[in-house]
Amino acid sequence: MIKDRFLHHCLQAEAGRDAFVAHPSSNEEGRVIECNLNSGHLVVQTPENEKRCWDYHECEDLDRPKVGPML
């Protein structure tokens, strides 16, 4: 993911709107719940209600989740 998209997802999450990303190497996806702009990490909540921390360089954009309800 490019930095502009990372910043967009962070702004969406901060505003309380849904932003979704996928992490291809782990085959997971999740809703962005917070960001660390200094380190370039996204904290996401998976459909299984688990939290993950991913580097934005390793993520891809999702328009909407592929599986299950995202809270």
N, CA and C atoms as an extended XYZ file, in Angstrom:
213
Properties=species:S:1:pos:R:3:atomname:S:1:resname:S:1:resid:I:1 pbc="F F F"
N         0.853       -1.165        0.000 N   MET     1
C         0.000        0.000        0.000 CA  MET     1
C         0.901        1.231        0.000 C   MET     1
N         0.472        2.236       -0.718 N   ILE     2
C         1.244        3.478       -0.745 CA  ILE     2
C         0.876        4.335        0.467 C   ILE     2
N         1.772        5.262        0.814 N   LYS     3
C         1.600        6.049        2.024 CA  LYS     3
C         0.309        6.875        2.009 C   LYS     3
N        -0.081        7.405        0.863 N   ASP     4
C        -1.319        8.187        0.796 CA  ASP     4
C        -2.538        7.359        1.208 C   ASP     4
N        -2.573        6.110        0.796 N   ARG     5
C        -3.692        5.234        1.174 CA  ARG     5
C        -3.645        4.909        2.666 C   ARG     5
N        -2.437        4.711        3.189 N   PHE     6
C        -2.261        4.488        4.625 CA  PHE     6
C        -2.841        5.671        5.400 C   PHE     6
N        -2.478        6.882        5.005 N   LEU     7
C        -2.982        8.072        5.681 CA  LEU     7
C        -4.500        8.190        5.540 C   LEU     7
N        -5.017        7.848        4.374 N   HIS     8
C        -6.465        7.866        4.160 CA  HIS     8
C        -7.164        6.914        5.133 C   HIS     8
N        -6.664        5.697        5.253 N   HIS     9
C        -7.257        4.719        6.174 CA  HIS     9
C        -7.191        5.219        7.612 C   HIS     9
N        -6.096        5.847        7.969 N   CYS    10
C        -5.953        6.374        9.333 CA  CYS    10
C        -6.977        7.468        9.596 C   CYS    10
N        -7.157        8.361        8.643 N   LEU    11
C        -8.144        9.435        8.800 CA  LEU    11
C        -9.558        8.880        8.877 C   LEU    11
N        -9.850        7.861        8.080 N   GLN    12
C       -11.173        7.227        8.120 CA  GLN    12
C       -11.428        6.616        9.499 C   GLN    12
N       -10.470        5.869        9.996 N   ALA    13
C       -10.624        5.224       11.307 CA  ALA    13
C       -10.763        6.263       12.412 C   ALA    13
N        -9.965        7.308       12.348 N   GLU    14
C       -10.014        8.371       13.356 CA  GLU    14
C       -11.380        9.065       13.357 C   GLU    14
N       -11.999        9.173       12.196 N   ALA    15
C       -13.304        9.818       12.071 CA  ALA    15
C       -14.461        8.871       12.406 C   ALA    15
N       -14.138        7.613       12.735 N   GLY    16
C       -15.172        6.653       13.091 CA  GLY    16
C       -15.787        5.938       11.910 C   GLY    16
N       -15.186        6.081       10.742 N   ARG    17
C       -15.677        5.385        9.557 CA  ARG    17
C       -14.885        4.097        9.351 C   ARG    17
N       -15.509        3.146        8.671 N   ASP    18
C       -14.858        1.866        8.422 CA  ASP    18
C       -13.811        1.985        7.326 C   ASP    18
N       -12.662        1.383        7.576 N   ALA    19
C       -11.581        1.263        6.600 CA  ALA    19
C       -11.048       -0.160        6.730 C   ALA    19
N       -10.951       -0.853        5.615 N   PHE    20
C       -10.556       -2.262        5.633 CA  PHE    20
C        -9.266       -2.479        4.854 C   PHE    20
N        -8.434       -3.369        5.381 N   VAL    21
C        -7.186       -3.730        4.717 CA  VAL    21
C        -7.007       -5.240        4.764 C   VAL    21
N        -6.190       -5.727        3.851 N   ALA    22
C        -5.821       -7.141        3.816 CA  ALA    22
C        -4.318       -7.243        4.011 C   ALA    22
N        -3.901       -8.344        4.618 N   HIS    23
C        -2.489       -8.639        4.840 CA  HIS    23
C        -2.191       -9.945        4.096 C   HIS    23
N        -1.756       -9.840        2.834 N   PRO    24
C        -1.605      -11.027        1.984 CA  PRO    24
C        -0.704      -12.126        2.549 C   PRO    24
N         0.377      -11.767        3.227 N   SER    25
C         1.295      -12.819        3.683 CA  SER    25
C         0.687      -13.682        4.792 C   SER    25
N        -0.264      -13.132        5.560 N   SER    26
C        -0.926      -13.941        6.587 CA  SER    26
C        -2.321      -14.379        6.147 C   SER    26
N        -2.748      -13.906        4.964 N   ASN    27
C        -4.070      -14.228        4.422 CA  ASN    27
C        -5.189      -13.789        5.366 C   ASN    27
N        -5.000      -12.626        5.999 N   GLU    28
C        -5.996      -12.079        6.904 CA  GLU    28
C        -6.451      -10.714        6.399 C   GLU    28
N        -7.568      -10.277        6.924 N   GLU    29
C        -8.049       -8.940        6.641 CA  GLU    29
C        -8.672       -8.402        7.924 C   GLU    29
N        -8.878       -7.098        7.953 N   GLY    30
C        -9.467       -6.524        9.145 CA  GLY    30
C        -9.859       -5.073        8.964 C   GLY    30
N       -10.575       -4.573        9.971 N   ARG    31
C       -11.008       -3.180       10.006 CA  ARG    31
C        -9.978       -2.380       10.788 C   ARG    31
N        -9.532       -1.278       10.212 N   VAL    32
C        -8.540       -0.430       10.866 CA  VAL    32
C        -9.191        0.222       12.076 C   VAL    32
N        -8.569        0.055       13.252 N   ILE    33
C        -9.106        0.678       14.457 CA  ILE    33
C        -8.195        1.772       15.002 C   ILE    33
N        -6.929        1.745       14.616 N   GLU    34
C        -6.015        2.833       14.968 CA  GLU    34
C        -4.755        2.734       14.130 C   GLU    34
N        -3.980        3.816       14.157 N   CYS    35
C        -2.739        3.877       13.379 CA  CYS    35
C        -1.624        4.472       14.223 C   CYS    35
N        -0.415        4.097       13.880 N   ASN    36
C         0.762        4.745       14.435 CA  ASN    36
C         1.480        5.384       13.256 C   ASN    36
N         1.295        6.689       13.112 N   LEU    37
C         1.871        7.390       11.966 CA  LEU    37
C         3.393        7.395       11.992 C   LEU    37
N         3.982        7.415       13.185 N   ASN    38
C         5.448        7.433       13.286 CA  ASN    38
C         6.087        6.139       12.812 C   ASN    38
N         5.481        5.019       13.176 N   SER    39
C         6.070        3.727       12.797 CA  SER    39
C         5.484        3.173       11.504 C   SER    39
N         4.348        3.726       11.058 N   GLY    40
C         3.717        3.237        9.837 CA  GLY    40
C         2.957        1.942       10.028 C   GLY    40
N         2.370        1.766       11.208 N   HIS    41
C         1.627        0.542       11.499 CA  HIS    41
C         0.136        0.806       11.637 C   HIS    41
N        -0.632       -0.170       11.187 N   LEU    42
C        -2.079       -0.175       11.326 CA  LEU    42
C        -2.452       -1.211       12.379 C   LEU    42
N        -3.333       -0.866       13.276 N   VAL    43
C        -3.900       -1.841       14.206 CA  VAL    43
C        -5.278       -2.169       13.653 C   VAL    43
N        -5.501       -3.444       13.404 N   VAL    44
C        -6.763       -3.877       12.806 CA  VAL    44
C        -7.456       -4.895       13.694 C   VAL    44
N        -8.772       -4.966       13.525 N   GLN    45
C        -9.570       -5.975       14.204 CA  GLN    45
C       -10.057       -6.947       13.142 C   GLN    45
N        -9.776       -8.227       13.327 N   THR    46
C       -10.156       -9.258       12.364 CA  THR    46
C       -11.608       -9.684       12.593 C   THR    46
N       -12.183      -10.418       11.641 N   PRO    47
C       -13.554      -10.920       11.834 CA  PRO    47
C       -13.679      -11.831       13.063 C   PRO    47
N       -12.564      -12.405       13.488 N   GLU    48
C       -12.562      -13.272       14.674 CA  GLU    48
C       -12.408      -12.467       15.955 C   GLU    48
N       -12.467      -11.125       15.830 N   ASN    49
C       -12.366      -10.194       16.955 CA  ASN    49
C       -10.973      -10.194       17.595 C   ASN    49
N        -9.953      -10.485       16.800 N   GLU    50
C        -8.580      -10.427       17.266 CA  GLU    50
C        -7.937       -9.153       16.735 C   GLU    50
N        -6.974       -8.626       17.473 N   LYS    51
C        -6.256       -7.431       17.029 CA  LYS    51
C        -4.916       -7.831       16.433 C   LYS    51
N        -4.574       -7.166       15.345 N   ARG    52
C        -3.297       -7.381       14.672 CA  ARG    52
C        -2.651       -6.018       14.426 C   ARG    52
N        -1.344       -6.004       14.377 N   CYS    53
C        -0.595       -4.794       14.059 CA  CYS    53
C         0.244       -5.093       12.825 C   CYS    53
N        -0.036       -4.350       11.738 N   TRP    54
C         0.612       -4.603       10.466 CA  TRP    54
C         1.293       -3.351        9.939 C   TRP    54
N         2.436       -3.537        9.321 N   ASP    55
C         3.119       -2.454        8.618 CA  ASP    55
C         2.329       -2.147        7.351 C   ASP    55
N         2.078       -0.869        7.103 N   TYR    56
C         1.238       -0.532        5.949 CA  TYR    56
C         1.849       -0.954        4.620 C   TYR    56
N         3.169       -1.090        4.553 N   HIS    57
C         3.819       -1.532        3.317 CA  HIS    57
C         3.408       -2.957        2.938 C   HIS    57
N         2.993       -3.740        3.942 N   GLU    58
C         2.634       -5.140        3.726 CA  GLU    58
C         1.141       -5.335        3.492 C   GLU    58
N         0.363       -4.242        3.478 N   CYS    59
C        -1.092       -4.338        3.379 CA  CYS    59
C        -1.598       -3.919        2.003 C   CYS    59
N        -2.831       -4.341        1.740 N   GLU    60
C        -3.531       -3.950        0.517 CA  GLU    60
C        -4.880       -3.369        0.912 C   GLU    60
N        -5.400       -2.483        0.066 N   ASP    61
C        -6.721       -1.897        0.277 CA  ASP    61
C        -7.815       -2.932        0.083 C   ASP    61
N        -8.883       -2.779        0.859 N   LEU    62
C       -10.114       -3.547        0.654 CA  LEU    62
C       -11.265       -2.555        0.656 C   LEU    62
N       -12.152       -2.656       -0.297 N   ASP    63
C       -13.342       -1.813       -0.286 CA  ASP    63
C       -14.297       -2.246        0.811 C   ASP    63
N       -14.366       -3.541        1.023 N   ARG    64
C       -15.205       -4.102        2.075 CA  ARG    64
C       -14.650       -5.480        2.403 C   ARG    64
N       -14.957       -5.998        3.581 N   PRO    65
C       -14.408       -7.315        3.958 CA  PRO    65
C       -14.948       -8.426        3.066 C   PRO    65
N       -14.129       -9.447        2.877 N   LYS    66
C       -14.519      -10.587        2.056 CA  LYS    66
C       -15.299      -11.624        2.857 C   LYS    66
N       -15.028      -11.698        4.154 N   VAL    67
C       -15.664      -12.733        4.972 CA  VAL    67
C       -16.257      -12.139        6.235 C   VAL    67
N       -17.341      -12.755        6.678 N   GLY    68
C       -17.933      -12.470        7.967 CA  GLY    68
C       -18.254      -11.014        8.254 C   GLY    68
N       -19.043      -10.816        9.281 N   PRO    69
C       -19.353       -9.440        9.683 CA  PRO    69
C       -18.172       -8.811       10.386 C   PRO    69
N       -17.952       -7.571       10.075 N   MET    70
C       -16.900       -6.819       10.765 CA  MET    70
C       -17.597       -5.846       11.690 C   MET    70
N       -17.230       -5.882       12.946 N   LEU    71
C       -17.868       -5.005       13.926 CA  LEU    71
C       -17.234       -3.650       13.949 C   LEU    71
